[in-house]
XYZ file of C-alpha atoms in Angstrom:
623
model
C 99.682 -33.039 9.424
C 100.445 -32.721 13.210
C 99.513 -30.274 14.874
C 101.887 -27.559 16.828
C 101.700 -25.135 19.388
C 100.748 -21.618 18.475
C 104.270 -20.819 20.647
C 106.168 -23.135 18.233
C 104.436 -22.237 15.289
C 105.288 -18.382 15.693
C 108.741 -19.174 16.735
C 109.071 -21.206 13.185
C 107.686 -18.141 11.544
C 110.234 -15.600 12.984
C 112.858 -18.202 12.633
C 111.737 -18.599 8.901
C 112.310 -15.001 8.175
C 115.428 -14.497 10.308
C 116.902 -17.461 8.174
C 115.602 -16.353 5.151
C 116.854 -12.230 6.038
C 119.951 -13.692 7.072
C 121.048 -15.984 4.318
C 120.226 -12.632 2.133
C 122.486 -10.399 4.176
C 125.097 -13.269 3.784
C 124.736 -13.650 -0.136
C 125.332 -9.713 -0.027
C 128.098 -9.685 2.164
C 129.893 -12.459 -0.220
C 129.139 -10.504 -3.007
C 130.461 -7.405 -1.914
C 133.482 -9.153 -0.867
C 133.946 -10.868 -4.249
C 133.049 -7.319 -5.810
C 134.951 -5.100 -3.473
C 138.002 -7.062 -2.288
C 138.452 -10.078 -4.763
C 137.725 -8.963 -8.086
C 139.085 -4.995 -7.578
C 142.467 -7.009 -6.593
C 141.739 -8.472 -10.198
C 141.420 -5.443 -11.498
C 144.631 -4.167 -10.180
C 146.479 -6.595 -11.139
C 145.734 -5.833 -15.136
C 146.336 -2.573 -14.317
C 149.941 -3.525 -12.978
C 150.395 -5.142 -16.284
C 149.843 -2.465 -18.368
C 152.400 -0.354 -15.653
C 155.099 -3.286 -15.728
C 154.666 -3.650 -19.781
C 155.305 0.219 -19.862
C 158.659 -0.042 -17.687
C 159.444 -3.167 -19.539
C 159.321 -1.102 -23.000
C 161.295 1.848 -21.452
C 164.328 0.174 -20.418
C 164.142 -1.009 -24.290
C 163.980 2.036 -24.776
C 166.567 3.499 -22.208
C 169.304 1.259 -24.222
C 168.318 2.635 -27.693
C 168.719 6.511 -26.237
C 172.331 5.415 -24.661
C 173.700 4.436 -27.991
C 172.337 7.455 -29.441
C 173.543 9.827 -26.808
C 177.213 8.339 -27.141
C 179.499 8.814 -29.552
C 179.685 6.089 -32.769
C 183.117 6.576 -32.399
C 183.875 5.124 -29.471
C 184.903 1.889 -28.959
C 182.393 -0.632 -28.599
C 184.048 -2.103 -25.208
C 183.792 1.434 -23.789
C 180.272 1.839 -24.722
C 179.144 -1.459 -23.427
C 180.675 -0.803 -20.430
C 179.215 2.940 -19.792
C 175.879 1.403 -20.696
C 175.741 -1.628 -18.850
C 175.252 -3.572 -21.560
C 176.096 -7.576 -22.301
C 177.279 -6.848 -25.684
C 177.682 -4.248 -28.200
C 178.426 -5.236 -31.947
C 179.347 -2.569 -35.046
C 177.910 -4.146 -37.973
C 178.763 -3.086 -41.669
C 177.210 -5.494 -43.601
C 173.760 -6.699 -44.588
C 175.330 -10.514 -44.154
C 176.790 -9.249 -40.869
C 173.547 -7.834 -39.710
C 171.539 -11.104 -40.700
C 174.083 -13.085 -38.195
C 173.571 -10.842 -35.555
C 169.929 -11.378 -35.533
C 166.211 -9.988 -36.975
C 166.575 -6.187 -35.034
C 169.998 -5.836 -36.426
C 168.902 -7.022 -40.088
C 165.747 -4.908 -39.676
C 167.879 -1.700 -39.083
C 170.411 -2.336 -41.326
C 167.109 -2.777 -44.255
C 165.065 0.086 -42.879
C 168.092 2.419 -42.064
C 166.130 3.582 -38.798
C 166.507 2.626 -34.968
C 164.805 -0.609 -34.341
C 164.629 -2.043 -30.617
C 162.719 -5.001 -29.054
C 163.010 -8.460 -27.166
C 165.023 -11.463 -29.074
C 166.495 -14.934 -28.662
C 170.310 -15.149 -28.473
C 170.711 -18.934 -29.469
C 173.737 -20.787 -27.709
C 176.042 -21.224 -30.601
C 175.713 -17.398 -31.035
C 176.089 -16.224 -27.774
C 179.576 -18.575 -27.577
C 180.689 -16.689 -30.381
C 179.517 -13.384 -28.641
C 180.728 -14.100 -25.588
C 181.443 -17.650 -24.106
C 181.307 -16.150 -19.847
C 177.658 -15.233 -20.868
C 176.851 -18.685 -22.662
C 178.203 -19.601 -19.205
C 176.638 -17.965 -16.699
C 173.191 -17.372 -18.149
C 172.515 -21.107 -18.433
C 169.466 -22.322 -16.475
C 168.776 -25.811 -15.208
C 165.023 -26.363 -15.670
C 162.601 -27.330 -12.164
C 160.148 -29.481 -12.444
C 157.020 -27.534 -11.617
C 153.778 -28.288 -10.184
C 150.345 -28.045 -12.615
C 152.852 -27.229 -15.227
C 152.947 -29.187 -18.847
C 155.221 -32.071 -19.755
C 158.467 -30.893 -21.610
C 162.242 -32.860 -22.497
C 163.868 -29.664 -21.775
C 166.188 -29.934 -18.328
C 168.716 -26.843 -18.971
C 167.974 -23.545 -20.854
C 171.448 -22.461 -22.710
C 169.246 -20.058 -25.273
C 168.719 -16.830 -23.555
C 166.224 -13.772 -23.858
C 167.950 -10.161 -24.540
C 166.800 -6.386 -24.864
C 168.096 -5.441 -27.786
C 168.570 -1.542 -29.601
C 169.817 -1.065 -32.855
C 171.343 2.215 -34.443
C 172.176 3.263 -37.737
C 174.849 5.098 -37.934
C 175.216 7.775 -41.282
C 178.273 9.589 -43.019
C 178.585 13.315 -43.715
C 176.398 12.618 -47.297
C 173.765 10.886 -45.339
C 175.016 7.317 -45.915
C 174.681 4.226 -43.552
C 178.308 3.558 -42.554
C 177.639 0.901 -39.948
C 174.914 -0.261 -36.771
C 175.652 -0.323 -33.441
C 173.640 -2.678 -31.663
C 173.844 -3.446 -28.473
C 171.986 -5.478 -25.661
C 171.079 -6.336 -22.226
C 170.230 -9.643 -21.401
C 167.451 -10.383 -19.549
C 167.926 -14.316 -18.078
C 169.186 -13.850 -14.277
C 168.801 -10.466 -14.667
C 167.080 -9.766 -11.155
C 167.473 -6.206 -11.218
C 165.093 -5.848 -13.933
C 162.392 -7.118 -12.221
C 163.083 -6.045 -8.581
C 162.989 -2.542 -10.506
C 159.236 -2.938 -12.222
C 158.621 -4.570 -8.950
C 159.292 -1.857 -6.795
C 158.031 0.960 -9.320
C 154.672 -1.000 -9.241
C 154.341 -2.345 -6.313
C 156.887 -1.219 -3.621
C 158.949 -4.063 -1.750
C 156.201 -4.974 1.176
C 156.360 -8.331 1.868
C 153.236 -10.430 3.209
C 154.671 -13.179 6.004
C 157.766 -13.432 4.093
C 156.228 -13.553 0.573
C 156.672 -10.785 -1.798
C 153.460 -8.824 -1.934
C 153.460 -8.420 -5.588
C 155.715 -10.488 -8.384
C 157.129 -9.591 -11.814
C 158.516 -12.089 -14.052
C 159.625 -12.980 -16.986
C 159.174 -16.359 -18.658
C 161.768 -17.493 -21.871
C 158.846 -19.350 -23.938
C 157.382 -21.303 -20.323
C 160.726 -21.125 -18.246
C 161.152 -18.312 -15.614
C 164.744 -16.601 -16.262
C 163.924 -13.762 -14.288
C 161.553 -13.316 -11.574
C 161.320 -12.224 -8.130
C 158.750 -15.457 -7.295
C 160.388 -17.535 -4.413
C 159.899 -21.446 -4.167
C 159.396 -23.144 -1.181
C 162.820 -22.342 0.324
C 162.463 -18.828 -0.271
C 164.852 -18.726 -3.145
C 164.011 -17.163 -6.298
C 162.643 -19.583 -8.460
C 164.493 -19.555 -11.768
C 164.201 -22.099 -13.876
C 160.540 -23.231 -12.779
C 157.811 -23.101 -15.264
C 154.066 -21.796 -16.333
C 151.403 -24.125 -15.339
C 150.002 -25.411 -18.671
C 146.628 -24.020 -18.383
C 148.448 -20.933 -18.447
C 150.823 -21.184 -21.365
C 148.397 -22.917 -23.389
C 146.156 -19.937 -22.960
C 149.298 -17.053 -23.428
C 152.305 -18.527 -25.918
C 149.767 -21.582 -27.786
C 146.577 -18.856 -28.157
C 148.547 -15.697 -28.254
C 145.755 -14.558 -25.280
C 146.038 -12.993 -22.222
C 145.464 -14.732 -18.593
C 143.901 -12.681 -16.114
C 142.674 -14.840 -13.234
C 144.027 -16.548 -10.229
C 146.723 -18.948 -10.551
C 148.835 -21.135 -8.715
C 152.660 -19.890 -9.156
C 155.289 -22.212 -8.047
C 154.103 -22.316 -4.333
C 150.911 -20.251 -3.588
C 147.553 -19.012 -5.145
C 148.220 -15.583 -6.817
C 145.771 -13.206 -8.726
C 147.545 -12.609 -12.027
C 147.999 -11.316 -15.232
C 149.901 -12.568 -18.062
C 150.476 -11.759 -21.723
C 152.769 -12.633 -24.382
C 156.078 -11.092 -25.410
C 156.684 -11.047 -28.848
C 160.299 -10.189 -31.398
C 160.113 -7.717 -33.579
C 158.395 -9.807 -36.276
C 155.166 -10.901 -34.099
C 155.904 -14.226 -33.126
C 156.115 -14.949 -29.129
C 158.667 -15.669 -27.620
C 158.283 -15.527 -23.834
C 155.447 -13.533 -21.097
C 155.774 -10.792 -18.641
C 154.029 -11.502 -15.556
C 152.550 -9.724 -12.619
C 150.433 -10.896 -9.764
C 149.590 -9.968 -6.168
C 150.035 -12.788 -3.131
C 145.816 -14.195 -2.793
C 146.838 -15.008 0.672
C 146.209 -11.380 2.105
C 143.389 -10.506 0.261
C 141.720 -14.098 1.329
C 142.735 -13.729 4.949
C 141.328 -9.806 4.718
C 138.155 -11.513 2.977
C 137.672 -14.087 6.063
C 138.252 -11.674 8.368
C 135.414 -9.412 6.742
C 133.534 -12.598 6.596
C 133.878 -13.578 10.292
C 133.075 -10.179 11.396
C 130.061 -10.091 8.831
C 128.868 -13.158 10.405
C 129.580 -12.070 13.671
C 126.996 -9.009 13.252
C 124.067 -11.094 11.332
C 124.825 -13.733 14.158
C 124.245 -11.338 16.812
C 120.988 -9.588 14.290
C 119.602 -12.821 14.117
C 120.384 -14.083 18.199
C 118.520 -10.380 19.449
C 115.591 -11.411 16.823
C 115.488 -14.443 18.104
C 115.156 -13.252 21.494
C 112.658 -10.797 20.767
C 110.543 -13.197 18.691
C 110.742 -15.416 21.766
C 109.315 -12.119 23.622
C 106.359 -12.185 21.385
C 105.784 -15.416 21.045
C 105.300 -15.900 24.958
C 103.080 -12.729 25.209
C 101.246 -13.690 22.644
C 100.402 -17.678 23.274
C 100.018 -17.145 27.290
C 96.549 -15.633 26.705
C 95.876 -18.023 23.984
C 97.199 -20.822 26.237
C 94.925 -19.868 28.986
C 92.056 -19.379 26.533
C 92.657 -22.812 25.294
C 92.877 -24.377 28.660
C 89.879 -22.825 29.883
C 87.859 -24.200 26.355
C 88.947 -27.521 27.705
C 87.710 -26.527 31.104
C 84.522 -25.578 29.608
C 83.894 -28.637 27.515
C 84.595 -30.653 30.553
C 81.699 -29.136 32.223
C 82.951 -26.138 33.943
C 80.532 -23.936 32.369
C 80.917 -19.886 33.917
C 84.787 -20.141 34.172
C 86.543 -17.282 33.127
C 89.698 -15.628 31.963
C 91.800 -12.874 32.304
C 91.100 -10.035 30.049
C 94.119 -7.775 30.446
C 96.264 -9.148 28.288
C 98.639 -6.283 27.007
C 96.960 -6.833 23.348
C 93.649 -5.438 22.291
C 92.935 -8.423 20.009
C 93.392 -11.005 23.052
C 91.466 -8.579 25.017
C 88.404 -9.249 22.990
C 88.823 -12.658 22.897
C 89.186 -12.930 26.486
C 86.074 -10.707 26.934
C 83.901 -12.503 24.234
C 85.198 -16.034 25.593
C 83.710 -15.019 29.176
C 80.496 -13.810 27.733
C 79.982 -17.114 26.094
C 81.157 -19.040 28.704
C 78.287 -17.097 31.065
C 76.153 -17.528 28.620
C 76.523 -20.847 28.324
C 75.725 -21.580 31.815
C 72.821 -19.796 32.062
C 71.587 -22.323 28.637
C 72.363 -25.083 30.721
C 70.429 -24.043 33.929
C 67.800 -23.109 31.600
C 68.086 -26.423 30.085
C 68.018 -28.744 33.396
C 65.051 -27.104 34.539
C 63.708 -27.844 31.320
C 65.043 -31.316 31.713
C 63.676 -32.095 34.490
C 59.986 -30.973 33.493
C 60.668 -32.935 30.629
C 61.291 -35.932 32.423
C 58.534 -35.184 34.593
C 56.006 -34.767 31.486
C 57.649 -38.349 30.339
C 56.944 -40.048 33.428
C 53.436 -38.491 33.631
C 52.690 -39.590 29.916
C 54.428 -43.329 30.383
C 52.474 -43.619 33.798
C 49.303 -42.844 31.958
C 49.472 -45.249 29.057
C 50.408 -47.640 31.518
C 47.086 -47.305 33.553
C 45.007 -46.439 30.539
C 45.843 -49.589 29.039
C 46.002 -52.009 32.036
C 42.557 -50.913 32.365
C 41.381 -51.306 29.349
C 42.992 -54.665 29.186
C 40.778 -56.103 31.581
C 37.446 -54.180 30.296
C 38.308 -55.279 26.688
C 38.710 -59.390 27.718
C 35.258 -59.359 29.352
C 33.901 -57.079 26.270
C 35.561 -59.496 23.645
C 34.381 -62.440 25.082
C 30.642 -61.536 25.025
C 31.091 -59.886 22.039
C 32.140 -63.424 20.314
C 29.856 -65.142 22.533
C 26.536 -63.384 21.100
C 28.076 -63.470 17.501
C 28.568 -67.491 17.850
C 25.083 -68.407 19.448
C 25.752 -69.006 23.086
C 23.521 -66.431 23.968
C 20.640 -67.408 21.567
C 20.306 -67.196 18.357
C 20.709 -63.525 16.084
C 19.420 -62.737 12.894
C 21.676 -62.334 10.067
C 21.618 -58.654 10.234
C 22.887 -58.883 13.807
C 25.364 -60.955 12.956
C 27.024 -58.464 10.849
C 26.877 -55.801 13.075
C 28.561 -58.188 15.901
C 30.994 -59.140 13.426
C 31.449 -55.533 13.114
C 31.879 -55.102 16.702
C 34.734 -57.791 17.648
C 36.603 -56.715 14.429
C 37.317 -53.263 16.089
C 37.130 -55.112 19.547
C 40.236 -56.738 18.192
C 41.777 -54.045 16.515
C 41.789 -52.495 20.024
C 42.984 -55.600 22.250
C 45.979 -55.455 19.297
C 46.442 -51.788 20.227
C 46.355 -51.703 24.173
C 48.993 -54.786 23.719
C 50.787 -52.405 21.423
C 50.763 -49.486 24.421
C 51.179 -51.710 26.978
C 54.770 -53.044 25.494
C 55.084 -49.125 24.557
C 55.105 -48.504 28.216
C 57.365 -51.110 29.238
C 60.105 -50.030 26.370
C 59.806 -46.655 27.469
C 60.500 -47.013 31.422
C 63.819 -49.475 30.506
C 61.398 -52.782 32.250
C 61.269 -54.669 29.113
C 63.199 -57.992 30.411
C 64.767 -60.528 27.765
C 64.888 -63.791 29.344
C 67.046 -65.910 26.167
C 66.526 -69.541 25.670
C 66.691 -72.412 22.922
C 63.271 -71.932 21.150
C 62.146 -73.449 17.974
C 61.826 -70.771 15.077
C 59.129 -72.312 12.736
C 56.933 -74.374 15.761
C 57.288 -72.011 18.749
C 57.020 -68.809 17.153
C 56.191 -68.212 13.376
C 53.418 -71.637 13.384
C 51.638 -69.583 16.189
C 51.485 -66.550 14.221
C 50.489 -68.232 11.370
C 47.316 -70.309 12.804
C 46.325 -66.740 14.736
C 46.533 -64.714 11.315
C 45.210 -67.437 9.261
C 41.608 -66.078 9.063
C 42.368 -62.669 7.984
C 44.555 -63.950 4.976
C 41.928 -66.630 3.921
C 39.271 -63.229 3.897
C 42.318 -62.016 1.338
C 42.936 -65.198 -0.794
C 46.772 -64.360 0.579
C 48.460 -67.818 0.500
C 51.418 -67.670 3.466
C 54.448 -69.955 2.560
C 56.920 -70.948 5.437
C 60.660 -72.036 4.201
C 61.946 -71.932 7.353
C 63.497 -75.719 8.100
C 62.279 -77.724 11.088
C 64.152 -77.714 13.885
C 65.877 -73.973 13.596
C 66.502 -73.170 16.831
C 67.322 -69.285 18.290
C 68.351 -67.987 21.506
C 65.345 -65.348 22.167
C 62.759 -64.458 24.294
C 60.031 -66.444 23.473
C 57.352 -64.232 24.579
C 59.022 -61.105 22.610
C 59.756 -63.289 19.410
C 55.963 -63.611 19.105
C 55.299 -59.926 19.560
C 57.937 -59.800 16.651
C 56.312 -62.901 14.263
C 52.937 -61.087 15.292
C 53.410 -57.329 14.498
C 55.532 -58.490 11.099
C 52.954 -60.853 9.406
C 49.962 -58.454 10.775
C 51.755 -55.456 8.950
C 52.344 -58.358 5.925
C 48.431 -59.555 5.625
C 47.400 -55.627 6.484
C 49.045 -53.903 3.599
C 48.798 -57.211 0.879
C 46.697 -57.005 -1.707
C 43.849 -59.506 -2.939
C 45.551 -62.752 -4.215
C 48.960 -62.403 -2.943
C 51.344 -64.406 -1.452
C 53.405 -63.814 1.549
C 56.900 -66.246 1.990
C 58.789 -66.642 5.633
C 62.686 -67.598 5.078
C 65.361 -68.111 7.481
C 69.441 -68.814 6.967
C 72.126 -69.134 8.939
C 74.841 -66.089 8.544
C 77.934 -67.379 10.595
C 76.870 -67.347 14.296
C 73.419 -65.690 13.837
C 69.933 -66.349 11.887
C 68.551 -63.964 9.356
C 64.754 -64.151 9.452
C 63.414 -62.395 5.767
C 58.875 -61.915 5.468
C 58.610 -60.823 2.259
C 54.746 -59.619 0.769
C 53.491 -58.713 -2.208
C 53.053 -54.494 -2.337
C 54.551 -52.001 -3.877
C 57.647 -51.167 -3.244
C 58.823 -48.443 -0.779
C 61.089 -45.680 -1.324
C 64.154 -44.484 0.915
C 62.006 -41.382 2.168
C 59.502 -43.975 3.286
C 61.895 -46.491 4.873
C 63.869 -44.062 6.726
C 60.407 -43.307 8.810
C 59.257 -47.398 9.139
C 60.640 -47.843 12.656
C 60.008 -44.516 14.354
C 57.373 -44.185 16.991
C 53.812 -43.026 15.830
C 54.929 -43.089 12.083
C 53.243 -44.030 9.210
C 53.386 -44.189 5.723
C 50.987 -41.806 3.883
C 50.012 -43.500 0.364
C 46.220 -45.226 0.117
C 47.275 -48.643 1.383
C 47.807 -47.130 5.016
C 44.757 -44.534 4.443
C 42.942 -47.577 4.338
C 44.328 -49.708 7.535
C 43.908 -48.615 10.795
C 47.149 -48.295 12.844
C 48.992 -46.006 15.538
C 52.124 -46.875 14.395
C 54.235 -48.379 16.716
C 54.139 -51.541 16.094
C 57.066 -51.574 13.750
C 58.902 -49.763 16.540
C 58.600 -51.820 19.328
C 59.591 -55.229 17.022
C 62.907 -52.962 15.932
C 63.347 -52.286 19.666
C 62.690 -55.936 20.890
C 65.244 -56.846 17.911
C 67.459 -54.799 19.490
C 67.186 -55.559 22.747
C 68.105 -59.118 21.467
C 71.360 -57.486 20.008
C 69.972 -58.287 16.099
C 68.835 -55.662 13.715
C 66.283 -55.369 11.353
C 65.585 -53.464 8.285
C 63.802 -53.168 5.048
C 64.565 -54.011 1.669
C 62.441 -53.342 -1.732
C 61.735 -56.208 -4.046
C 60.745 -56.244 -7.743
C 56.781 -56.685 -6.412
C 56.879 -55.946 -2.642
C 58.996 -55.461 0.489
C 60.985 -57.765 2.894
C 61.425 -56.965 6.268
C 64.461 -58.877 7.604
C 66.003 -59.241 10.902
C 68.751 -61.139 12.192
C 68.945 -63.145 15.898
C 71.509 -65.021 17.641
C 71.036 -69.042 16.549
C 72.710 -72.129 17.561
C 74.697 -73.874 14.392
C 74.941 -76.832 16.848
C 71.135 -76.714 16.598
C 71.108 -76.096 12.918
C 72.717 -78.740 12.066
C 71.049 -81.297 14.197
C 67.900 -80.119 12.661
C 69.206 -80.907 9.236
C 69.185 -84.410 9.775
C 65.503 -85.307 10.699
């Protein structure tokens, strides 16, 4: 993951939680606009319902208590005309009631007022009166979201109808009067429920709130305009609606779209006086104010969380600033310090008792740390002094005993082979004795003398082509060769004529040497030591394998580290000061090769790898 800046990082973090706060707030605010505005408008509008079906009922009821209130006698003209009504009929007859339609039947059966909402078919209505069949015709709109239909003129219409019984002296029925009001294109009806619930506001030239009343799906009285502001008769119900209202027998109370606009509505069936339905009363309020009331609320809502959110942003700017510039300068003086400028400090009045301590702690281990690293240059330098003392002295110890071992070796071997005169055989032993440790010592003051030379950086590697098998591993062979004939070891050499490295001829030996020394040392009786070599790509790998048990990590990972050896009861029985394993991994080294050890079955090989020509390799391979 990459890595920020503690600035950024706390700036993401107050962001987070202003972005997280603020999408809350918002989610409120919508919900207590849905709750508040949109949905209480809902609820309004179903109460308007119930208010516009009680007005509806009453002026069924107004007609019923005008024809009671006048007298039977009168003539029918006269009490159509003081009621306002479309028609008035006096009906004698059970056959004559049955014509006039299902209220007059019903209170010509049940001998009691009966009132409610009917259709007047067209043939009737001619016979009633042919101006009505005339003028209540409706031409039917097409109408958006509403269902298909073949229906393009409405010549049935919708009535309020009252019936009264009317009884002799002796309590007989001598006739009905029934009379009606009908409702298509009657406008006053629903400008009246209109204004008693809602008033006449208009919202930019709409009506606020609607009432209207649908013939089966077909408006035939309404105060809904269309798009040109005219009432709009003759339009229908979307289908969702009637589907839901006339089809289900249901109510609708939800938003709608209603000829032109959105509207929040209620609907609900009207039925005759024998249940089945034969049109809906409406009411709805215009959506457009209570949306634009909404988005204003919104805007403004937004406007404060916006503002909330910009002063929190501000503020966690504020803090973030106050709080990175002392962890800033803490950080840039950590790189200071790793960079070497130990004892520099920062400010410690930061405003914030945290930083504070970490200012004050980081300058106590910043001064701290520059006293450890005076104390540790002085010790440095006594170190290095101690070094050169103790490289100088193994120098000059073992360039002179170099020169007092030749001239003791050489008598030494002198006396044991006879030059001198001739020894006993008892003498002869103890001289043997004698240049055995005589050589064990030249091996050592070799081994110090290349020590010292590692250790001051003067060991020189002069490279050139040398022969692997003749000029370095054939000499170490014929030098070793008596002290693995005292062993019965038998030395085998794979390595093919003619291999040729780029080395240091000199050093190569030291390496052939110290190897096959360690290999004959630590063999036992009636082994076998083998010398391979291979070519890897551009380099040689040299493997001297020897019978021996085998070594474990903990032992390897100490081989080729100065003055280290081995403690098991081959070494207890060798002499050594181990470093000869040391200076043939740094020689390796020095060489760019590398060299390391790996157990067999039944011994060890030590292996190392050295540059080597393939040009010479392969010319080699065809002697």
């Amino acid at each position: 993951m990459k890595a920020r800046n503690i600035k950024i990082r706390i700036l993401m973090s107050f962001l987070a939680v202003i972005l997280v706060f603020s999408l809350m707030v918002a989610l409120l605010g919508y919900f207590v606009i849905k709750i508040d505005i949109i949905d209480r408008a809902q609820n309004e509008v179903t109460k308007n319902l119930n208010a516009a079906r009680g007005f509806y009922t009453a002026e069924i009821d107004a007609i019923g208590n005008g024809i009671k209130l006048i007298s039977p006698e009168q003539d029918p003209q006269i009490i159509k005309e003081k009621l306002k009504l479309d028609y008035v009929l006096i009906i004698k007859t059970q056959q004559d009631a049955n014509l006039a339609g299902e209220i007059a039947a019903a209170t010509m059966e049940r001998k009691a007022a009966v009132g409610g909402t009917r259709i007047i078919k067209k043939e009737r209505l001619l016979h009633l009166d042919p101006a009505l069949a005339e003028n209540k015709s409706i031409p039917v709109k097409d109408t958006p979201m509403a269902g298909n239909t073949d229906i393009t003129r409405l010549d049935d219409v919708m009535t309020k109808e009252y019936a009264v019984p009317v009884f002799n002296g002796q309590g007989d029925l001598q006739y009905v009067i029934c009379g009606g009001r009908i409702i298509n294109l009657d406008y006053a009806l629903v400008d009246r429920i209109r204004k008693m619930v809602f008033g006449t506001s208009l919202y930019r030239g709409k009506p606020y709130g609607t009432v209207t009343i649908f013939q089966n799906d077909v408006r035939v009285a309404t105060n809904v305009t269309d798009e040109n502001g005219n009432r709009a008769v003759g339009t229908r119900v979307s289908k969702e609606v009637y589907e839901a209202v006339v089809k289900n027998g249901g109510t609708w109370r939800d938003r709608a779209f209603v000829v032109t606009d959105w509207y929040k509505t209620a609907y609900e069936p009207i039925k005759n006086i024998n249940g089945q339905i034969i049109g809906i009363l409406y009411v709805g309020i215009l959506e457009k104010p209570f949306q634009d009331m909404a988005g204003r609320i919104t805007i403004l809502f937004m406007i404060i969380v916006g503002g909330a959110a910009l002063l929190a942003f501000i503020l966690s700017l504020l803090v973030a600033f106050r709080v990175s510039r002392p962890l800033t300068e803490v950080a840039n003086a950590t790189r200071k310090l790793s960079d070497g400028g130990l004892g520099y400090e920062v400010n410690t009045d930061t405003g914030l008792a945290e930083l504070n301590k970490l200012a004050e702690s980081f300058n106590l281990m910043s001064a701290k740390l520059k006293e450890r690293d005076n104390n540790l240059r002085l010790a440095n330098e006594k170190l290095i002094t101690a070094n050169k003392n103790y490289i100088d002295l193994i120098g000059f110890v073992a360039h002179e005993l170099k020169g007092i071992l030749a001239s003791a070796v050489m008598n030494a071997y002198a006396i044991r082979d006879g030059y001198l005169g001739m020894i006993n055989f008892k003498q002869t032993r103890a001289i043997d004795s004698v240049a055995r440790n005589l050589d064990y010592l030249t091996a050592t003051v070799k081994k110090f003398l290349n020590l010292g030379r590692i250790e001051k950086g003067e060991m020189e590697v002069n490279k050139t082509k040398i022969d692997l098998k003749r000029d370095v591993f054939d000499l170490s062979i014929d030098s070793f060769a008596p002290l693995a004939v005292n062993k019965n070891i038998t030395i085998k050499t794979d390595i093919v004529p003619g291999t040729v490295i780029f080395a240091d001829s000199d050093l190569m030996q030291v390496v052939a040497n110290n190897l096959l020394a360690n290999a004959i040392k630590y063999s036992p009786q009636d082994s076998q030591i083998k010398i391979t070599a291979k070519q890897v790509g551009q380099t040689t790998e040299v493997e001297v394998y020897n019978d021996s048990t085998p070594l474990t990590e903990e032992q390897i990972g100490r081989l080729f580290k100065k003055f280290s050896r081995l403690d098991n009861e081959q070494t207890k029985r060798e002499k050594g000061v181990g470093l000869g394993l040391f200076i043939t991994h740094s020689i390796i080294q020095s060489h760019g090769g590398k060299i390391w050890v790996e157990p067999r079955q039944n011994g060890n090989s030590f292996i190392f790898t050295i540059e080597g020509s393939t040009e010479s390799v392969q010319t080699a391979g065809c002697h």
